[in-house]
Amino acid sequence: MAEQSAEQFKGEARLPRFAAPRRYDLRLTPDLDACVFSGSVVVSVDVTAPTRFLVLNAADLEFASGGVHFTPQGTGQVLHAVEVTNVPEDEILIIRFNEVLPLGEGALAIAFKGTLNDKMNGFYRSVYELNGEKKNMAVTQFEPADARRCFPCWDEPSFKAVFKITLEVPSETVALSNMPVVEEKVNGPTKVVYFEETPIMSTYLVAVIVGLFDYVEAFTSDGTRVRVYTQVGKSAQGKFALEVAVKTLILFKEYFAVPYPLPKMDMIAIPDFASGAMENYGLVTYRETALLFDERHSAAANKQRVAVVVAHELAHQWFGNLVTMEWWTHLWLNEGFATWVAYLAADNFFPEWNVWTQFLEESTTGFKLDALAGSHPIEVDVNHVDEIDEIFDAISYRKGASVIRMLQSYLGAETFQKSLAAYIKRFAYSNAKTEDLWAALEEGSGEPVKTLMHSWTKQQGYPVVNMRLKDGKLEMEQTQFLSSGSEGVVQWVIPITLCCCSYSRQEKFLFHGKQEDFNLSGLVECQKKDDFWIKLNVNQTGFYRVNYDEELASRLRYAVEANKLSAADRYGVLDDTYALCMAGKQKLVSLLHLIAAYKNETEYTVLAHAITTSLSIFEMMAVAAPEELSNLKKFLIDFLEPFAQRLGWDAKSGEGHLNALLRGTLLTALAELGHEATINEAVRRFNVFLEDRETSLLPPDVRKAAYVALMQTANKSNRAGYESLLKIYRETDLSQEKVRVLGSLASSPDPDVVRDALDFILSPEVRNQDSIFVLRGVSAAAHEVAWTWLKEKWDYISNTFSGTLLTYFVSVTVSPLFTDEKGDDAEEFFKSRTKASIARTVKQSIERVRISAKWVKSTRSEANLGNVLKELAHKN
């Protein structure tokens, strides 16, 4: 055996492979008052190669001298560690023994201590109120790499083991873990709780929670116990999630053809929670807003969020927990898949929600990030633990989900499902890579899945297909689409679908090269029609954009207006045109004419997208051509007002979920555009609501709109609206209501009011997890105020927030700036302040500023813009 030294283990991306854990016997004793914990772990370790060292992960833990020893099986001798080295920068523990460890199994025993931190990762404390008194609960959040902050372990997804967990806790508390309780021994003020042993699983899915909770419970038809735990007194708000969970477990059992692997499923709402939810095996944790639903005070959007998040987390019980990615490079397998299949479940339970049309909003988010030069491939090399957090982004989740949808749509739903079930069976209780999924799908379908998919997961970006019609032939050319307008060099294998004049005949083929001509001879009779149109990427199932020549584009605009296209295709035409316009590939006047063609739109998702697009143009024009704003405003208000008049402020009996979603979106947009009638009506209704929170005049679906409208009236000398919103914030205990208020506080155009709202984020009244909502709501007029504020407060913010929350502060504040000068300013500011965990975000955010600045320039050079706006504004 080669000479070993502690040095060789430092600075490595992964742990050495000469020893692997098989079983952890873990005991934890949290002290909820002092916010510390002590623990001990005995790990059954399989030593597979000669070594004097054991190397595993640990961070922020203290070890007693002499508290580490190893007992080889069957020898009866105890080997004491001669040196235990903590390497904080690598988050590892290097244990040296005097002699070479015998091959085979042995027991490694370690005693340790730690702090229940405030960072919302590892073993942390969350604060809640009971009968007016503040209390602490202890909660774990281990994904991606924070189990090591709770106990020393081999903290990588491929080191799967079984866990036997024991907790020593105050007698009155509820103690939960992944498995059911086997036994409780009460001993005066404390009790010891023993849990059943888990199946083989990864460390990032281990969970422990200690606090005071109520619950509601139900059973699936095959006897699995499902509970939703909430803060005391809120259990009725868990009923909707409980119903969804019971249905979802049965649906996925059928879909994956494998039963849910554990005896119980607990879902729990945690007051302080950094992400949306976490799929811990058998004990899923959620933010309150993603799990609780209050019949009287939650909006339709809240209901949909709960259903989709619950389905997403439960999908992980199979895809992620039973079959786990081999390393974080394959994170997208977990997240992209769970995102996609959550829509499949929601569509199954709530067909009237049209969730597959709404799914396009997920694709758009993926498209936007992936059109940056600073994006990354779906499969991304991870060389250091600091790099993992940043890939929990729109590429892993939303582009991931979109390419899975594209593949499912290409292979057909049934083939796709059967091959997936085979994949789950093959890799159950172990780990898989992206290639393993492709192999299973290729085997099941006979299609060249690997060749097709490599271009989508191994390289960053996506294509735009430029298309023109010439002499009865479609000439197609692909290039990489970049929002900056530059040309990329990469190519893709694109599953092309197209239809012509109707959906009854569709063509599909794989487009491999740089250019391809498609002969439309079979569709000749269609081309003779006056109302001829061609749509590529039917129903937007492919992850690519299409740039039509002027003739084809104007025919599509006609098809939109005449309602000849499906909702998904109407969405796609608008989304592609907007993206191409921003990249300088199409004129703004074409985009404005296209928006006008949606004046009779009936589908929520499509109209909501037209609204988002309109507001984005409005924001850009405020910088590019402020003198044109009054005409633009008139055009947009005239476009939106008829929809608002039809919907009104009050729900009609029996109207659907989508109308409820639309009403809020529409009224908020009119308020942001400064529409006086909307603002006045909002203020009237709000004043009644302020006096009587149960009034029917301000139902949850329009509250956010009313709050935003109210803030349009707030300024330095008239702060009444701002103060009233704070009053509502302080008096509600519903997280969704708090979030609605926070999202509106900074929507005032007045810089002083916005500054106050931003300072409020950092006050003890706002939980760290919720700060992001205020930043997202900053009005178009105040982005520079927010940027100045971020620079002033940066030292405090970067010390207080970490992980995804810190990256949000950067992206939400820097990305909306519109000038090169601000881009330079941000570059200069972050030059000396970037750390590994935010480097990618800083780069992407500054790139967005450069793209906006370019869009401003190209808009200024459009000669005809003023005339077109005047014409559009005075059309009616």
PDB file of N, CA, C and O in Angstrom, residues 3 11 41 93 187 254 279 282 320 346 355 361 413 456 500 534 541 678 689 700-701 707 722 763 826:
ATOM      1  N   GLU A   3       2.208   5.022   0.693  1.00  0.00           N
ATOM      2  CA  GLU A   3       2.206   5.808   1.934  1.00  0.00           C
ATOM      3  C   GLU A   3       1.083   6.838   1.891  1.00  0.00           C
ATOM      4  O   GLU A   3       0.932   7.555   0.912  1.00  0.00           O
ATOM      5  N   GLY A  11      -8.793  19.462  -0.432  1.00  0.00           N
ATOM      6  CA  GLY A  11      -9.010  20.113  -1.727  1.00  0.00           C
ATOM      7  C   GLY A  11      -9.600  19.217  -2.798  1.00  0.00           C
ATOM      8  O   GLY A  11      -9.575  19.545  -3.979  1.00  0.00           O
ATOM      9  N   VAL A  41     -22.825   9.059  16.995  1.00  0.00           N
ATOM     10  CA  VAL A  41     -23.186   8.210  15.867  1.00  0.00           C
ATOM     11  C   VAL A  41     -22.237   7.025  15.835  1.00  0.00           C
ATOM     12  O   VAL A  41     -21.041   7.157  16.122  1.00  0.00           O
ATOM     13  N   LEU A  93     -13.584  15.611   7.803  1.00  0.00           N
ATOM     14  CA  LEU A  93     -12.957  15.182   9.042  1.00  0.00           C
ATOM     15  C   LEU A  93     -11.989  14.066   8.633  1.00  0.00           C
ATOM     16  O   LEU A  93     -12.388  13.100   7.982  1.00  0.00           O
ATOM     17  N   ASN A 187     -39.200  10.042  30.616  1.00  0.00           N
ATOM     18  CA  ASN A 187     -38.442  10.063  31.855  1.00  0.00           C
ATOM     19  C   ASN A 187     -38.551  11.469  32.427  1.00  0.00           C
ATOM     20  O   ASN A 187     -37.687  12.321  32.190  1.00  0.00           O
ATOM     21  N   GLU A 254     -49.319   3.974  -9.501  1.00  0.00           N
ATOM     22  CA  GLU A 254     -49.707   3.408 -10.807  1.00  0.00           C
ATOM     23  C   GLU A 254     -48.749   3.856 -11.894  1.00  0.00           C
ATOM     24  O   GLU A 254     -48.316   3.077 -12.734  1.00  0.00           O
ATOM     25  N   GLU A 279     -38.066  17.290  -0.124  1.00  0.00           N
ATOM     26  CA  GLU A 279     -38.676  15.971  -0.241  1.00  0.00           C
ATOM     27  C   GLU A 279     -38.114  14.901   0.688  1.00  0.00           C
ATOM     28  O   GLU A 279     -38.117  13.722   0.348  1.00  0.00           O
ATOM     29  N   GLY A 282     -40.333  10.376   3.403  1.00  0.00           N
ATOM     30  CA  GLY A 282     -41.353  10.109   4.411  1.00  0.00           C
ATOM     31  C   GLY A 282     -41.657  11.251   5.370  1.00  0.00           C
ATOM     32  O   GLY A 282     -42.553  11.139   6.201  1.00  0.00           O
ATOM     33  N   GLY A 320     -35.721  10.243  -7.192  1.00  0.00           N
ATOM     34  CA  GLY A 320     -34.865  11.057  -6.327  1.00  0.00           C
ATOM     35  C   GLY A 320     -34.554  10.289  -5.059  1.00  0.00           C
ATOM     36  O   GLY A 320     -33.394  10.109  -4.698  1.00  0.00           O
ATOM     37  N   ALA A 346     -51.316  17.319 -11.384  1.00  0.00           N
ATOM     38  CA  ALA A 346     -52.293  18.407 -11.236  1.00  0.00           C
ATOM     39  C   ALA A 346     -53.330  18.349 -12.358  1.00  0.00           C
ATOM     40  O   ALA A 346     -54.525  18.572 -12.139  1.00  0.00           O
ATOM     41  N   VAL A 355     -53.452  23.075 -16.768  1.00  0.00           N
ATOM     42  CA  VAL A 355     -52.087  23.296 -16.293  1.00  0.00           C
ATOM     43  C   VAL A 355     -51.024  23.104 -17.371  1.00  0.00           C
ATOM     44  O   VAL A 355     -49.945  23.684 -17.275  1.00  0.00           O
ATOM     45  N   GLU A 361     -45.301  28.755 -18.845  1.00  0.00           N
ATOM     46  CA  GLU A 361     -44.624  29.786 -18.050  1.00  0.00           C
ATOM     47  C   GLU A 361     -43.319  29.229 -17.472  1.00  0.00           C
ATOM     48  O   GLU A 361     -42.338  29.953 -17.322  1.00  0.00           O
ATOM     49  N   ALA A 413     -46.771   9.117 -24.926  1.00  0.00           N
ATOM     50  CA  ALA A 413     -46.959   9.032 -23.476  1.00  0.00           C
ATOM     51  C   ALA A 413     -46.815   7.607 -22.934  1.00  0.00           C
ATOM     52  O   ALA A 413     -46.204   7.383 -21.895  1.00  0.00           O
ATOM     53  N   TRP A 456     -29.191  18.381 -25.869  1.00  0.00           N
ATOM     54  CA  TRP A 456     -30.018  19.218 -24.985  1.00  0.00           C
ATOM     55  C   TRP A 456     -29.503  19.271 -23.554  1.00  0.00           C
ATOM     56  O   TRP A 456     -29.760  20.237 -22.842  1.00  0.00           O
ATOM     57  N   CYS A 500     -50.259  23.047 -40.737  1.00  0.00           N
ATOM     58  CA  CYS A 500     -50.499  24.028 -41.770  1.00  0.00           C
ATOM     59  C   CYS A 500     -52.006  24.222 -41.906  1.00  0.00           C
ATOM     60  O   CYS A 500     -52.701  23.269 -42.272  1.00  0.00           O
ATOM     61  N   ILE A 534     -48.703  28.691 -41.280  1.00  0.00           N
ATOM     62  CA  ILE A 534     -47.891  27.539 -40.860  1.00  0.00           C
ATOM     63  C   ILE A 534     -47.418  27.787 -39.447  1.00  0.00           C
ATOM     64  O   ILE A 534     -46.955  28.883 -39.124  1.00  0.00           O
ATOM     65  N   THR A 541     -44.342  22.067 -27.640  1.00  0.00           N
ATOM     66  CA  THR A 541     -43.756  20.979 -26.849  1.00  0.00           C
ATOM     67  C   THR A 541     -42.235  20.934 -26.977  1.00  0.00           C
ATOM     68  O   THR A 541     -41.577  20.273 -26.185  1.00  0.00           O
ATOM     69  N   THR A 678     -59.365  52.038 -11.815  1.00  0.00           N
ATOM     70  CA  THR A 678     -58.974  50.830 -11.057  1.00  0.00           C
ATOM     71  C   THR A 678     -58.443  51.225  -9.683  1.00  0.00           C
ATOM     72  O   THR A 678     -58.803  50.625  -8.660  1.00  0.00           O
ATOM     73  N   PHE A 689     -62.239  46.992   3.792  1.00  0.00           N
ATOM     74  CA  PHE A 689     -61.512  45.803   4.267  1.00  0.00           C
ATOM     75  C   PHE A 689     -60.675  46.121   5.517  1.00  0.00           C
ATOM     76  O   PHE A 689     -60.581  45.309   6.436  1.00  0.00           O
ATOM     77  N   PRO A 700     -59.725  37.233  -1.540  1.00  0.00           N
ATOM     78  CA  PRO A 700     -58.280  36.999  -1.633  1.00  0.00           C
ATOM     79  C   PRO A 700     -57.703  37.151  -3.041  1.00  0.00           C
ATOM     80  O   PRO A 700     -56.580  37.607  -3.197  1.00  0.00           O
ATOM     81  N   ASP A 701     -58.490  36.802  -4.067  1.00  0.00           N
ATOM     82  CA  ASP A 701     -57.938  36.844  -5.435  1.00  0.00           C
ATOM     83  C   ASP A 701     -57.613  38.252  -5.910  1.00  0.00           C
ATOM     84  O   ASP A 701     -56.814  38.424  -6.824  1.00  0.00           O
ATOM     85  N   TYR A 707     -53.779  46.068  -3.010  1.00  0.00           N
ATOM     86  CA  TYR A 707     -52.613  46.560  -2.262  1.00  0.00           C
ATOM     87  C   TYR A 707     -51.682  47.354  -3.190  1.00  0.00           C
ATOM     88  O   TYR A 707     -51.170  48.413  -2.827  1.00  0.00           O
ATOM     89  N   TYR A 722     -49.316  53.017   2.937  1.00  0.00           N
ATOM     90  CA  TYR A 722     -48.185  52.192   3.368  1.00  0.00           C
ATOM     91  C   TYR A 722     -48.393  51.717   4.814  1.00  0.00           C
ATOM     92  O   TYR A 722     -48.248  50.536   5.124  1.00  0.00           O
ATOM     93  N   SER A 763     -35.784  44.348   9.106  1.00  0.00           N
ATOM     94  CA  SER A 763     -36.240  44.471  10.496  1.00  0.00           C
ATOM     95  C   SER A 763     -36.590  43.088  11.022  1.00  0.00           C
ATOM     96  O   SER A 763     -36.858  42.171  10.244  1.00  0.00           O
ATOM     97  N   ALA A 826     -22.282  47.913 -11.452  1.00  0.00           N
ATOM     98  CA  ALA A 826     -22.440  46.611 -10.790  1.00  0.00           C
ATOM     99  C   ALA A 826     -21.162  45.783 -10.936  1.00  0.00           C
ATOM    100  O   ALA A 826     -20.724  45.116  -9.983  1.00  0.00           O
TER     101      ALA A 826
END
